[in-house]
PDB file of C-alpha atoms and ligand atoms in Angstrom:
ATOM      1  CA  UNK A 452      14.815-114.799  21.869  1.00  0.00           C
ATOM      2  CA  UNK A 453      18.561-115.425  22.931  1.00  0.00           C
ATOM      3  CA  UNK A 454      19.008-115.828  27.013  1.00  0.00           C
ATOM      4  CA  UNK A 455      20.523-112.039  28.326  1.00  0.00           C
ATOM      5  CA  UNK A 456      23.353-112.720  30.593  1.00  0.00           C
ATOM      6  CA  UNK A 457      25.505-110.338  32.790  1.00  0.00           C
ATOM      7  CA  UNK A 458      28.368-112.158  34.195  1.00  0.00           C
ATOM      8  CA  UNK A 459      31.037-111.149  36.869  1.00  0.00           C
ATOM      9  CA  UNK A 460      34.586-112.034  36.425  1.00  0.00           C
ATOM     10  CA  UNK A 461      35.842-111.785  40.188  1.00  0.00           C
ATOM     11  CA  UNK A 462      39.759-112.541  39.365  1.00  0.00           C
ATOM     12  CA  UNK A 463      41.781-112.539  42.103  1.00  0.00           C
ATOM     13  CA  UNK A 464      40.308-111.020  44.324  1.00  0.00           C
ATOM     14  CA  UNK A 465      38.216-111.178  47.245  1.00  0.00           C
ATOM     15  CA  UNK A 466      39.201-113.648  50.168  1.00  0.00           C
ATOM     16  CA  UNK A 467      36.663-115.705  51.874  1.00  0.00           C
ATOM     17  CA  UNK A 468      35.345-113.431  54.283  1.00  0.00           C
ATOM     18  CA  UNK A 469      35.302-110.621  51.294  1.00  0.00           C
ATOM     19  CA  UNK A 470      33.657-113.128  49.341  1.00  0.00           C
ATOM     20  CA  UNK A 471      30.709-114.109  51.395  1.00  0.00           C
ATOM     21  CA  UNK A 472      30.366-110.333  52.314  1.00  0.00           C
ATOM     22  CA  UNK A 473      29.984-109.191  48.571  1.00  0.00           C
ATOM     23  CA  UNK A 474      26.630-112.251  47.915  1.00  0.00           C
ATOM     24  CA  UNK A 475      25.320-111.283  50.853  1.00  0.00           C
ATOM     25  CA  UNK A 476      25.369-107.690  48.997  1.00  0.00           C
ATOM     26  CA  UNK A 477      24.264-109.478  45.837  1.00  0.00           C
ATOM     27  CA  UNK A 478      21.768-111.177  47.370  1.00  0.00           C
ATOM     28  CA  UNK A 479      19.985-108.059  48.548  1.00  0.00           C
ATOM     29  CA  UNK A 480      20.099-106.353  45.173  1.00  0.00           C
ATOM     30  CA  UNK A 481      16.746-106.926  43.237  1.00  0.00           C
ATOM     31  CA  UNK A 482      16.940-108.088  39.105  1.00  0.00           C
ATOM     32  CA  UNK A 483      13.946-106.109  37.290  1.00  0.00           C
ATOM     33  CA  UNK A 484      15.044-107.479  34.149  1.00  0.00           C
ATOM     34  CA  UNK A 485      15.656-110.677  32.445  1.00  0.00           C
ATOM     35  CA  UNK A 486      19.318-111.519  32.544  1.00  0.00           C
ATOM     36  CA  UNK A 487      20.210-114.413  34.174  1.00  0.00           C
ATOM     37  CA  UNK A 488      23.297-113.286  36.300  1.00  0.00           C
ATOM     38  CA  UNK A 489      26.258-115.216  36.745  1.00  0.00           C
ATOM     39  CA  UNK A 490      29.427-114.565  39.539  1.00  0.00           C
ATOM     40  CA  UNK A 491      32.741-116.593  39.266  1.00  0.00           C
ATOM     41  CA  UNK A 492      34.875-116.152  42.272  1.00  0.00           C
ATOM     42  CA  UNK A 493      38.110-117.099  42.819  1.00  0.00           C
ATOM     43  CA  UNK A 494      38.593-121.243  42.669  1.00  0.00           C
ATOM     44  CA  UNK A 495      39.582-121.183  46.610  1.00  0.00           C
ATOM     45  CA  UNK A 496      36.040-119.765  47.137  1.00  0.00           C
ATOM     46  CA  UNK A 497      33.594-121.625  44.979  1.00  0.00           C
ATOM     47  CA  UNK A 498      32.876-123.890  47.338  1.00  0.00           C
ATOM     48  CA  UNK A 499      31.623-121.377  50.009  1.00  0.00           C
ATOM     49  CA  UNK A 500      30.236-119.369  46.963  1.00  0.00           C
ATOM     50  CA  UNK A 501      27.685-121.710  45.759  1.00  0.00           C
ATOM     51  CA  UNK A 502      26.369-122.510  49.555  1.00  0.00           C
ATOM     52  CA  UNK A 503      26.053-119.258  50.388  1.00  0.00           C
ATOM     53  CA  UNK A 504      24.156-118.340  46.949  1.00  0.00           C
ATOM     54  CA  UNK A 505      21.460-121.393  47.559  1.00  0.00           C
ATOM     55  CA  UNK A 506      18.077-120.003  46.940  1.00  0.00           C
ATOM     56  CA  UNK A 507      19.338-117.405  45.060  1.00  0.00           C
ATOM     57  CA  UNK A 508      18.442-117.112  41.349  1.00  0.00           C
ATOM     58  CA  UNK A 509      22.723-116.312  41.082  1.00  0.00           C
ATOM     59  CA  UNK A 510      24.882-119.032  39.323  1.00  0.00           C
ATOM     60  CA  UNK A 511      28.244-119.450  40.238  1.00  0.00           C
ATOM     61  CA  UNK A 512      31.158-120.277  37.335  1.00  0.00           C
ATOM     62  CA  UNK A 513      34.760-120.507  37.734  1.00  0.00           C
ATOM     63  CA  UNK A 514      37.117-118.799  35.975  1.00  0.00           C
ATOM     64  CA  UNK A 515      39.310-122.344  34.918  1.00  0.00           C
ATOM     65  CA  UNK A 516      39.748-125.388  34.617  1.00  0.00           C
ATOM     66  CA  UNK A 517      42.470-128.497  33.238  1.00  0.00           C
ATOM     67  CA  UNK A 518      41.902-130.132  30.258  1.00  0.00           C
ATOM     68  CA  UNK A 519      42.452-134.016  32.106  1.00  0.00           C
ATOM     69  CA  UNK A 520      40.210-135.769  33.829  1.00  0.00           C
ATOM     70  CA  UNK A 521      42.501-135.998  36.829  1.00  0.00           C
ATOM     71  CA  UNK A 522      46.190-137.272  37.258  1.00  0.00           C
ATOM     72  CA  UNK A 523      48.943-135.835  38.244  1.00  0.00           C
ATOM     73  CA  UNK A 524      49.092-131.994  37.294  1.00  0.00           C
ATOM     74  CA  UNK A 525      49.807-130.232  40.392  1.00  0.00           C
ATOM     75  CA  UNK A 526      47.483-127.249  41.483  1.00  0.00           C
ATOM     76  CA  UNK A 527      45.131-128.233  39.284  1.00  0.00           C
ATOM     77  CA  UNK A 528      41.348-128.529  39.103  1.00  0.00           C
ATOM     78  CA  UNK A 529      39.028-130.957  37.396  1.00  0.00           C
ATOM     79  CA  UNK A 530      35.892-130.468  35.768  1.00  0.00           C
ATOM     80  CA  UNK A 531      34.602-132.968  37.727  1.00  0.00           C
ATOM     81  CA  UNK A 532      36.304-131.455  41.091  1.00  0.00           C
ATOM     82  CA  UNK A 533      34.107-127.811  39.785  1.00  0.00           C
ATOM     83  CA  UNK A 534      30.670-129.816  39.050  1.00  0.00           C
ATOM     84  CA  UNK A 535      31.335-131.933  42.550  1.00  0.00           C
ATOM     85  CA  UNK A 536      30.948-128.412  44.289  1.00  0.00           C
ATOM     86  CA  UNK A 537      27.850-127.587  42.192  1.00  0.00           C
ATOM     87  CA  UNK A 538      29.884-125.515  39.780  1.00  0.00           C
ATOM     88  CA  UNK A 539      28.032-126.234  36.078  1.00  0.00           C
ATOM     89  CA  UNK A 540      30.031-123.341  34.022  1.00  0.00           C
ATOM     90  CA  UNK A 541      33.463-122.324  33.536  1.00  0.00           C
ATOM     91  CA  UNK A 542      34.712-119.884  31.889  1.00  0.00           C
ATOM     92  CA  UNK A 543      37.791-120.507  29.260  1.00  0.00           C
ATOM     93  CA  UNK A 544      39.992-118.787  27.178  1.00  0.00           C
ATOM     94  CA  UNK A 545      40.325-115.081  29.005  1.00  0.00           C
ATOM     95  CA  UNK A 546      43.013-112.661  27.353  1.00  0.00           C
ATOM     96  CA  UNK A 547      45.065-112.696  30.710  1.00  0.00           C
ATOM     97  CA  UNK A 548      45.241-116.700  30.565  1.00  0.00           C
ATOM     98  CA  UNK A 549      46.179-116.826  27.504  1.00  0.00           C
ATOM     99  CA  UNK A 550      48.978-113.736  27.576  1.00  0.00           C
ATOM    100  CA  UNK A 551      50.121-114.837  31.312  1.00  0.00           C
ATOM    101  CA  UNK A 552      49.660-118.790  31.591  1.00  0.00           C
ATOM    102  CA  UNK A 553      50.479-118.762  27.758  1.00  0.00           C
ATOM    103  CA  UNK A 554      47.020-120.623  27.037  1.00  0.00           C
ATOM    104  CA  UNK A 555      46.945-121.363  22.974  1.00  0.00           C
ATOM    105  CA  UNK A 556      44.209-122.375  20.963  1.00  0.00           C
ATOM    106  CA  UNK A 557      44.772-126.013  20.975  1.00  0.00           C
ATOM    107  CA  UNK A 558      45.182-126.040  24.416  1.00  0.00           C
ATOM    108  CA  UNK A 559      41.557-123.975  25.033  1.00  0.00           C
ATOM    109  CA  UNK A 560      40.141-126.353  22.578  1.00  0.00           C
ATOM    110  CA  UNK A 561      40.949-129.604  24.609  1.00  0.00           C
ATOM    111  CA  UNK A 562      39.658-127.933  27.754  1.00  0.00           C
ATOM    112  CA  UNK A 563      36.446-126.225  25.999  1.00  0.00           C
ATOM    113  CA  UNK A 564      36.096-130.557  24.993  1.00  0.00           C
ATOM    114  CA  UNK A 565      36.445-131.778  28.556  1.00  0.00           C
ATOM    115  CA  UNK A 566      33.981-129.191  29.900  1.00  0.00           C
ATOM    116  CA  UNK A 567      31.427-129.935  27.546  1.00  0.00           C
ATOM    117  CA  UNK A 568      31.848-133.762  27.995  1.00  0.00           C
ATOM    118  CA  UNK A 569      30.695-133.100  31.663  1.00  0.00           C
ATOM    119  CA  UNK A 570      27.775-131.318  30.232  1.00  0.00           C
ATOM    120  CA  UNK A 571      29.234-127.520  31.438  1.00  0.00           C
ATOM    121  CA  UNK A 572      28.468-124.697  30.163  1.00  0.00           C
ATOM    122  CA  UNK A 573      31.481-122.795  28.609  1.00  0.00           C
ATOM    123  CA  UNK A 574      31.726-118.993  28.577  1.00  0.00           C
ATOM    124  CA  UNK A 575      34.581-118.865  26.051  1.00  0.00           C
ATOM    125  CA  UNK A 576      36.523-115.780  26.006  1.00  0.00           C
ATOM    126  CA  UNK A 577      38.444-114.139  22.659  1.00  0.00           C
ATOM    127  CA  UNK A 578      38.877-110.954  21.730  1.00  0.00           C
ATOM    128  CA  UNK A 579      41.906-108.907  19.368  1.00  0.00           C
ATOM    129  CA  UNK A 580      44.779-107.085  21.199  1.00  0.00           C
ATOM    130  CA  UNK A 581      45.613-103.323  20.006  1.00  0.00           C
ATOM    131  CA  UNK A 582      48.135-104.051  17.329  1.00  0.00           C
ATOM    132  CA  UNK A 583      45.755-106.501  15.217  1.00  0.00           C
ATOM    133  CA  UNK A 584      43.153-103.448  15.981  1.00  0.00           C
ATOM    134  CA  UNK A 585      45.662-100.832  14.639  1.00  0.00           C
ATOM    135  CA  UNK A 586      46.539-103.050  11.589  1.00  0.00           C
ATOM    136  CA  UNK A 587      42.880-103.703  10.837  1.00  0.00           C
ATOM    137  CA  UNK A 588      43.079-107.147  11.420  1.00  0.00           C
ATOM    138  CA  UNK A 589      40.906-107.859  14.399  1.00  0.00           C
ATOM    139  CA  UNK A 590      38.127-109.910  12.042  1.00  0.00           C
ATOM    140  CA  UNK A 591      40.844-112.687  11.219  1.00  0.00           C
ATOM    141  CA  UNK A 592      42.303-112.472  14.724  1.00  0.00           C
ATOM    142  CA  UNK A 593      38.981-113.063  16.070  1.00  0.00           C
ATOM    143  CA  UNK A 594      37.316-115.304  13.359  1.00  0.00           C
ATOM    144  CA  UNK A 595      40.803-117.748  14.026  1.00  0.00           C
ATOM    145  CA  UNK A 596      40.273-117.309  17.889  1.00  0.00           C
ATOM    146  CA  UNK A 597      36.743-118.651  17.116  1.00  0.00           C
ATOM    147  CA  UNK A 598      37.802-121.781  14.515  1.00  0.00           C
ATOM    148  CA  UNK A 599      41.056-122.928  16.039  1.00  0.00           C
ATOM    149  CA  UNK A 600      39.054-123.762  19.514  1.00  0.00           C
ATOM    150  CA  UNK A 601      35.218-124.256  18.245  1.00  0.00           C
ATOM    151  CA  UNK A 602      34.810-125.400  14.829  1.00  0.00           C
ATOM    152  CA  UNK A 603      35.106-128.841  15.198  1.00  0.00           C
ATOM    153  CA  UNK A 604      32.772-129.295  17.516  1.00  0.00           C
ATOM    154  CA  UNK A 605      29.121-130.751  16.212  1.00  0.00           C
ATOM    155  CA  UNK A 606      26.110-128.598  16.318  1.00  0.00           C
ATOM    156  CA  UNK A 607      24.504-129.907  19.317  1.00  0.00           C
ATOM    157  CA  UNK A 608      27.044-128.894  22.120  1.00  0.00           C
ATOM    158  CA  UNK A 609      26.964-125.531  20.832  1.00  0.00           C
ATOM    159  CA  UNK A 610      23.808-124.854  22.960  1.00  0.00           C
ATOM    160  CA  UNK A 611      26.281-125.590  25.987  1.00  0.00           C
ATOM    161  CA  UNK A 612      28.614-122.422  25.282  1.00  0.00           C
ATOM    162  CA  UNK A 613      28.101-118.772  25.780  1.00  0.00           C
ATOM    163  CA  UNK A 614      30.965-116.648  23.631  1.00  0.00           C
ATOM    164  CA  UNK A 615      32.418-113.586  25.637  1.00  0.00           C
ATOM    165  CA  UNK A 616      34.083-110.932  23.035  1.00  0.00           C
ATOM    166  CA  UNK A 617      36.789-109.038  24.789  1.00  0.00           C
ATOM    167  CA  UNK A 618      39.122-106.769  22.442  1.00  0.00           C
ATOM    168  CA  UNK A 619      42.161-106.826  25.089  1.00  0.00           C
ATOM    169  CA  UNK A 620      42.621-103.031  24.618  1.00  0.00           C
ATOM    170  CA  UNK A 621      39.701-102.682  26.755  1.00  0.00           C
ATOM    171  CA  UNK A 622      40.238-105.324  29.109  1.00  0.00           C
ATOM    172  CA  UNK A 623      40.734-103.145  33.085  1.00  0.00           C
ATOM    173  CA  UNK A 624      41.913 -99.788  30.600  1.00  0.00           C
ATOM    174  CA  UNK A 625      38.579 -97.501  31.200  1.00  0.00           C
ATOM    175  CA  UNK A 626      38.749 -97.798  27.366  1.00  0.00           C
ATOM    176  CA  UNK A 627      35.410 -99.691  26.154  1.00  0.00           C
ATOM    177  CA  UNK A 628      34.910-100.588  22.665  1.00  0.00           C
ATOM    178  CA  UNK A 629      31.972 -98.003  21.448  1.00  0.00           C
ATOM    179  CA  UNK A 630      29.000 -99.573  21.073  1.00  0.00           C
ATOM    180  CA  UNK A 631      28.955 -99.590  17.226  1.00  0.00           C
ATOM    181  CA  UNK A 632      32.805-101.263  17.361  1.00  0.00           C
ATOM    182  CA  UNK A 633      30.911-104.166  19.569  1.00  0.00           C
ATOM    183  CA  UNK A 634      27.652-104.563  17.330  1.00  0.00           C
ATOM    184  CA  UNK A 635      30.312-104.994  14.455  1.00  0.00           C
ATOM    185  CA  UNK A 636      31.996-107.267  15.747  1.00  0.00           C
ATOM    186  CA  UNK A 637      28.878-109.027  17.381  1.00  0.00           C
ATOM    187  CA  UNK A 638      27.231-109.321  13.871  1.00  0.00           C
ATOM    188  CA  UNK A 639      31.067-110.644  12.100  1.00  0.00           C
ATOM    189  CA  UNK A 640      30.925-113.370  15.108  1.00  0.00           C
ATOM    190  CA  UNK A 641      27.160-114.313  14.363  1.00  0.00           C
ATOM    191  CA  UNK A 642      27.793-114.309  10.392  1.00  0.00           C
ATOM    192  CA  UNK A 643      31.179-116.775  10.836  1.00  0.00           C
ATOM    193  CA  UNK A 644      29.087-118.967  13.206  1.00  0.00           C
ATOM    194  CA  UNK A 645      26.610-119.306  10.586  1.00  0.00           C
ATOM    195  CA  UNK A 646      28.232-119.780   7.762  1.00  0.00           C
ATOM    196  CA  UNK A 647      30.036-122.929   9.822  1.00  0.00           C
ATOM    197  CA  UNK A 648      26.872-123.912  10.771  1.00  0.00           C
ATOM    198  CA  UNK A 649      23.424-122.530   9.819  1.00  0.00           C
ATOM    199  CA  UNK A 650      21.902-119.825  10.646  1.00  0.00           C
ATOM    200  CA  UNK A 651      19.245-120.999  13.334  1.00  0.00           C
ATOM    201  CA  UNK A 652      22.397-122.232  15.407  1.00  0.00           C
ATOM    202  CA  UNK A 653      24.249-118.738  15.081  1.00  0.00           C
ATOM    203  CA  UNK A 654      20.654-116.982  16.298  1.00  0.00           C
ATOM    204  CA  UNK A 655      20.676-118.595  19.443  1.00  0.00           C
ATOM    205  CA  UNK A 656      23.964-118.181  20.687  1.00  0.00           C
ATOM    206  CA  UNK A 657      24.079-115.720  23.477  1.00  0.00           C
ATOM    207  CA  UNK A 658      27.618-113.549  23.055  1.00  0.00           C
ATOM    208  CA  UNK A 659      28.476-110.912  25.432  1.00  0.00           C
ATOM    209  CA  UNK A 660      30.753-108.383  25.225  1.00  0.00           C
ATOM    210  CA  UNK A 661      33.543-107.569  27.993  1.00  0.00           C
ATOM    211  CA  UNK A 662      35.883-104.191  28.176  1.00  0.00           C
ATOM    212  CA  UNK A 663      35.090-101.993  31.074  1.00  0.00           C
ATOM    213  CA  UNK A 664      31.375-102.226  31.350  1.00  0.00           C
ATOM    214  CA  UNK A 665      30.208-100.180  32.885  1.00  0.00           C
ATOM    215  CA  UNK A 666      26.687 -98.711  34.888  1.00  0.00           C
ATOM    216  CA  UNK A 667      27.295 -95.673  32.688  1.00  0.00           C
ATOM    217  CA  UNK A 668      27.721 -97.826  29.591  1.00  0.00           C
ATOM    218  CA  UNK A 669      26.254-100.792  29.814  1.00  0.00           C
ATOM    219  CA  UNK A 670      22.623 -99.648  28.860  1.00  0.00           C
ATOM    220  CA  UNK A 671      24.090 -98.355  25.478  1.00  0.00           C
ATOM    221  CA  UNK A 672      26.389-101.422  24.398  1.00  0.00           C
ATOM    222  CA  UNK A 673      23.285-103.921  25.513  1.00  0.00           C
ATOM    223  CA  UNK A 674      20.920-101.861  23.427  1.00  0.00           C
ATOM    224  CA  UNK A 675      23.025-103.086  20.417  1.00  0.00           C
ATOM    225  CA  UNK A 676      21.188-106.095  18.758  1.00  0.00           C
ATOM    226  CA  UNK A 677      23.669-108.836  19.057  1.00  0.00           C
ATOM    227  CA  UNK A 678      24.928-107.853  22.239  1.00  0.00           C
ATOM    228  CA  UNK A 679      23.138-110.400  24.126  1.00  0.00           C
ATOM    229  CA  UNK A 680      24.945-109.315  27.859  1.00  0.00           C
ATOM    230  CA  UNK A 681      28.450-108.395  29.057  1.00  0.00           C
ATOM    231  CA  UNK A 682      30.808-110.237  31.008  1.00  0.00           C
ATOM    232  CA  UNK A 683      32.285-107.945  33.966  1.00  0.00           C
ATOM    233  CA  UNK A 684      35.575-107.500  35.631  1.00  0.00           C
ATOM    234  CA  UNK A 685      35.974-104.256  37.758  1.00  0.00           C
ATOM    235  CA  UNK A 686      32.370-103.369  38.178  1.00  0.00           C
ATOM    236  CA  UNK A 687      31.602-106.850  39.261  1.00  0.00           C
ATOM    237  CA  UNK A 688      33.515-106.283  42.765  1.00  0.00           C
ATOM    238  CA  UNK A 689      31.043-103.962  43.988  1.00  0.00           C
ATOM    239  CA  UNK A 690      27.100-104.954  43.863  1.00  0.00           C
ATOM    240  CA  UNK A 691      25.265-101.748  43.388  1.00  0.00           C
ATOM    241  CA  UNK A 692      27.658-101.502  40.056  1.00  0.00           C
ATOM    242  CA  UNK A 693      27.024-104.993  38.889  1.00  0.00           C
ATOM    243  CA  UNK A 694      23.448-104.819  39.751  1.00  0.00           C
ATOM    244  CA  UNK A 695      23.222-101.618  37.746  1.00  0.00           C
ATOM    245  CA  UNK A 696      24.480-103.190  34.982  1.00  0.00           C
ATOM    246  CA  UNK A 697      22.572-106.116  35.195  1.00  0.00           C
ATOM    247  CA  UNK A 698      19.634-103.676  35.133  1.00  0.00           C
ATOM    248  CA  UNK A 699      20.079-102.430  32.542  1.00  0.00           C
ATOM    249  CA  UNK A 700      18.181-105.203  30.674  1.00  0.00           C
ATOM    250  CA  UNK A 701      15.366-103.805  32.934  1.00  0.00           C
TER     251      UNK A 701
HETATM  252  P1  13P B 906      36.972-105.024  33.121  1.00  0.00           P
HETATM  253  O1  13P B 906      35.473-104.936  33.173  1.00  0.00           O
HETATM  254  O2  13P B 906      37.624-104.754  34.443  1.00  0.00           O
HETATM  255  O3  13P B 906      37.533-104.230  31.985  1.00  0.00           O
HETATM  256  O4  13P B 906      37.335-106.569  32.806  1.00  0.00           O
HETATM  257  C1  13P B 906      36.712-107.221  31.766  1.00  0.00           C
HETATM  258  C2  13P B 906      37.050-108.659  31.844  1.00  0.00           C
HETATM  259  O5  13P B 906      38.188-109.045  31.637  1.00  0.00           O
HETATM  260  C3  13P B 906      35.994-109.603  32.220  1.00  0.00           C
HETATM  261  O6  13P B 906      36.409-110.907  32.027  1.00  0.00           O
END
C-alpha cells in the first residue's frame, strides 16, 4: 500500500520562539493512524526545528532550496546546507514560488535534480490556476507541470518524490477542490505517470492533495482512493487542527 502522508506547509510564519512553542504542541498530540507526518518551518528555523523534534516520529522539510551546489547566490540555501541540519526533504515547486519568485519549469526541474542527487526526498508541488480551470484546461496544465520538471528523470529516483496537487484556486481561499474534483485529478496524475513509466511505478507514488484542508474536510478528500494525504497550509499553524487532520487516516 502507498505511504499516507499529512504534511504542514508553515510559510512565513512563526518566529523562533512561536516555532518551538507550536512542536512542543505537536509533540503532545497523539497519531492513531498511519500517516507519517511531516512539518516544514520557515528556513531561519529548521535548525531549532529538527532538535527540538528529536525523538519524535515528526520529520522536518523545508519549503526551498537553490538549484547549485554552492557559490555565490546571495541568500541562498544548499541542499547540502538543509541535509547538514538533518533536513532530508524539501519541498519544490509551490504555486506562490512560482507566481511570486517567478519559479518556471526548467528552473524546478534543475532543483528537483540537485535534491535528488543528495538523496532528498522531493514533495513537488503543481496544481492549475482558475482560468485554465474555467477554460477546461487544467489536465494539460497539470500533465505539462508534471513532464516539463519530471519526465526525464529514470525510474529509480522516482521512489525519492512525493507529488503535492494544489489547484491554486484553492490555495489560502476556504475554497477546496470537492473531493470528486481531487480523485479526478488524482487518477489523470496516476494514469500520465504510468503511461511514462509503468504502472507498478505510478501505484506507489504517494500524491497528496493541498487547498484548504481542512479537520472538517480532510476525512472526505482522504477517503478518495488516490488521495494518498494532503499537504497543509493554514490548518498546519495550529496543532489540534493539523493533528485532526492527520487523524483522519485513523
Ligand atoms: P491552505 O491549506 O492554507 O489552503 O494552503 C495550502 C498550501 O498551499 C499548502 O502548501
Amino acid at each position: 500500500m502507498r505511504k499516507h502522508i499529512v504534511a504542514g506547509n508553515w510559510k512565513m510564519n512563526k518566529d523562533l520562539s512561536e516555532t518551538k512553542s507550536l512542536i512542543a504542541d505537536l509533540k503532545s498530540q497523539e497519531n492513531k493512524g498511519d500517516a507519517e507526518v511531516i512539518i516544514a518551518p520557515t528556513t531561519i528555523n529548521l535548525h531549532a526545528a529538527v532538535s527540538a523534534l528529536e525523538g519524535s516520529e515528526i520529520h522536518c522539510a523545508a519549503q526551498n532550496m537553490h538549484q547549485q551546489e554552492s557559490g555565490a547566490y546571495t541568500g541562498e540555501i544548499s541542499a547540502a546546507m538543509l541535509k547538514a541540519v538533518g533536513v532530508n526533504t524539501v519541498i519544490l515547486g509551490h504555486s506562490e514560488r512560482r507566481a511570486y519568485f517567478h519559479e518556471d519549469d526548467a528552473l524546478l526541474a534543475a532543483k528537483v535534480k540537485t535534491a535528488l542527487a543528495h538523496k532528498m526526498r522531493v514533495i513537488f508541488c503543481f496544481g492549475e490556476e482558475l482560468e485554465d480551470r474555467k477554460a477546461g484546461n487544467h489536465f494539460s496544465v497539470v500533465e505539462a507541470q508534471l513532464k516539463n520538471a519530471l519526465f526525464e528523470l529514470e525510474s529509480d529516483p522516482w521512489l525519492q518524490i512525493v507529488l503535492a496537487y494544489e489547484p491554486v484556486w484553492a490555495i489560502g481561499t476556504g475554497e477546496t477542490a470537492s473531493p470528486e474534483q481531487a480523485q479526478e485529478m488524482h487518477a489523470f496524475i496516476r494514469k500520465t505517470i504510468a503511461s511514462r513509466y509503468n504502472q507498478d511505478l505510478a501505484d506507489q507514488i504517494t500524491i497528496l492533495y493541498g487547498g484548504s484542508v481542512k479537520p472538517a474536510n480532510a476525512k472526505e478528500i482522504f477517503s478518495k482512493a488516490d488521495v494518498d494525504g494532503g499537504l497543509i497550509g493554514g490548518a498546519s499553524l495550529n496543532a489540534n487542527d493539523f493533528y485532526a487532520i492527520v487523524n483522519a487516516f485513523a
